[in-house]
């Protein structure tokens, strides 16, 4: 249990430090689709961690869930920085990337619903600081998603901005149920 208390804050510091050290060093010619693909990988990683913690509620899986959620926060921060540093997003690139994100909406919605309903079994593990870390990560993922969409809208063609708004709101929509379930 001590491991969770020490490792998670340490990982958070290390991850933020790594994100800061790479700020401004990304390939500004990177396509929006490539940037979105890193976000999708982060979303799918979190979903897998949720499913694992739900189907096999162990302290190790709870710790992995916490670290994976923190990782997604940093992925979103990095994606936002990449969009801000990059050029305007071409129409086809924007359409393709937003379609990819739309396809992820059911994945994150399903995962967050499971996470909310798994509260009792995860809390029964008595992992120190689990609820606090999960609450903070959930709030940060929701806010960083909003930041990512706002940065994207600034670079997307006007015709794609409405779709970006819908995608962002749909991804963020699942988080209130988690925050309520865990008394955040």
XYZ file of C-alpha atoms in Angstrom:
184
model
C 0.000 0.000 0.000
C 2.926 2.287 0.678
C 3.984 1.755 -2.916
C 0.826 3.483 -4.184
C 1.352 6.478 -1.894
C 4.934 6.975 -3.098
C 4.786 5.876 -6.711
C 1.794 7.837 -7.998
C 2.879 11.329 -6.908
C 6.379 10.508 -8.142
C 5.052 9.399 -11.511
C 2.959 12.554 -11.728
C 6.020 14.711 -11.116
C 8.118 12.733 -13.586
C 5.402 12.810 -16.250
C 4.843 16.542 -15.895
C 8.599 17.070 -16.011
C 8.889 15.041 -19.198
C 5.987 16.932 -20.774
C 7.636 20.235 -19.872
C 11.016 19.153 -21.212
C 9.559 18.240 -24.610
C 7.430 21.399 -24.875
C 8.297 23.216 -28.074
C 10.443 20.341 -29.349
C 7.664 18.454 -31.104
C 7.444 18.186 -34.861
C 5.246 21.154 -35.751
C 4.542 19.589 -39.157
C 2.925 16.591 -37.458
C -0.564 15.997 -38.847
C -3.602 16.573 -36.696
C -4.587 12.952 -37.323
C -1.256 11.787 -35.874
C -1.771 13.989 -32.815
C -5.309 12.671 -32.348
C -4.036 9.103 -32.679
C -1.845 9.634 -29.588
C -4.933 10.848 -27.708
C -6.896 7.802 -28.883
C -4.125 5.491 -27.646
C -4.312 7.217 -24.266
C -8.103 6.839 -24.136
C -7.893 3.164 -25.053
C -5.161 2.636 -22.452
C -7.395 4.140 -19.768
C -10.345 2.044 -20.902
C -8.256 -1.132 -20.700
C -7.062 -0.185 -17.204
C -10.682 0.402 -16.118
C -11.821 -2.951 -17.518
C -8.908 -4.759 -15.857
C -9.551 -3.111 -12.483
C -13.250 -3.947 -12.726
C -12.859 -7.577 -13.805
C -9.914 -8.267 -11.468
C -10.001 -5.761 -8.589
C -6.491 -6.002 -7.163
C -4.262 -3.348 -5.648
C -1.902 -3.664 -8.634
C -4.735 -3.033 -11.087
C -5.965 -0.078 -9.031
C -2.470 1.431 -9.050
C -2.263 0.863 -12.802
C -5.615 2.600 -13.249
C -4.339 5.638 -11.366
C -1.080 5.868 -13.297
C -2.862 5.341 -16.623
C -5.294 8.165 -15.844
C -2.370 10.469 -14.988
C -0.696 9.411 -18.241
C -3.783 10.419 -20.249
C -3.728 13.869 -18.622
C -0.157 14.338 -19.853
C -0.969 12.936 -23.311
C -3.732 15.524 -23.643
C -1.416 18.323 -22.497
C 1.184 17.259 -25.057
C -1.441 17.038 -27.799
C -2.673 20.549 -26.978
C 0.896 21.900 -27.129
C 1.437 20.175 -30.489
C -1.725 21.670 -31.972
C -0.854 25.157 -30.713
C 2.689 24.911 -32.098
C 1.587 23.441 -35.414
C 0.160 24.942 -38.593
C -3.509 25.385 -39.434
C -5.259 22.054 -39.869
C -6.192 21.110 -43.429
C -9.824 20.239 -44.153
C -9.226 16.555 -44.949
C -6.884 16.109 -41.975
C -9.430 17.701 -39.635
C -12.309 15.600 -40.940
C -10.295 12.387 -40.633
C -9.081 13.161 -37.111
C -12.497 14.199 -35.814
C -14.019 11.029 -37.276
C -11.375 9.025 -35.378
C -12.281 10.826 -32.132
C -16.002 10.296 -32.749
C -15.323 6.575 -33.006
C -13.737 6.706 -29.527
C -16.744 8.313 -27.849
C -18.529 4.984 -27.086
C -15.266 3.534 -25.731
C -14.713 6.244 -23.156
C -18.415 6.510 -22.308
C -18.585 2.765 -21.640
C -15.356 2.782 -19.630
C -16.414 5.714 -17.446
C -19.800 4.099 -16.792
C -18.026 0.938 -15.605
C -15.630 2.992 -13.480
C -18.538 4.734 -11.749
C -20.319 1.444 -11.031
C -17.119 -0.239 -9.789
C -16.714 2.149 -6.848
C -17.579 -0.372 -4.102
C -15.204 -3.094 -5.256
C -12.333 -0.648 -5.882
C -12.774 1.121 -2.551
C -12.822 -2.265 -0.807
C -9.171 -2.666 -1.832
C -8.253 0.083 0.670
C -5.561 1.503 -1.613
C -4.270 4.743 -0.047
C -5.188 7.943 -1.890
C -6.913 6.001 -4.689
C -10.110 8.049 -4.615
C -8.236 11.353 -4.345
C -5.985 10.522 -7.305
C -8.901 9.226 -9.387
C -10.917 12.381 -8.663
C -8.055 14.697 -9.584
C -7.216 12.747 -12.738
C -10.868 12.716 -13.837
C -11.176 16.474 -13.352
C -7.927 17.040 -15.216
C -8.848 14.751 -18.129
C -12.147 16.607 -18.548
C -10.478 20.040 -18.420
C -7.560 19.001 -20.655
C -10.026 17.607 -23.206
C -11.688 21.024 -23.258
C -8.265 22.678 -23.711
C -7.389 20.313 -26.550
C -10.660 21.005 -28.357
C -10.267 24.769 -27.853
C -6.745 24.651 -29.332
C -8.019 22.493 -32.191
C -10.853 24.891 -32.977
C -8.314 27.655 -33.343
C -6.594 25.724 -36.147
C -9.502 23.847 -37.757
C -11.418 25.169 -40.776
C -14.665 26.898 -39.741
C -16.720 24.047 -41.227
C -15.153 21.561 -38.771
C -15.417 23.628 -35.576
C -18.979 22.554 -34.777
C -18.021 18.888 -35.033
C -15.042 19.506 -32.753
C -17.369 21.012 -30.143
C -19.674 17.980 -30.287
C -16.784 15.538 -29.935
C -15.339 17.399 -26.971
C -18.673 17.636 -25.157
C -19.441 13.959 -25.771
C -16.063 12.853 -24.399
C -16.391 15.107 -21.347
C -19.997 13.995 -20.705
C -19.013 10.767 -18.961
C -16.886 12.386 -16.263
C -19.631 13.904 -14.053
C -20.919 10.401 -13.228
C -17.417 9.390 -12.081
C -16.988 12.562 -10.020
C -20.385 12.009 -8.404
C -19.784 8.306 -7.733
C -16.455 8.953 -6.004
C -17.707 12.027 -4.101
C -15.222 14.311 -5.834
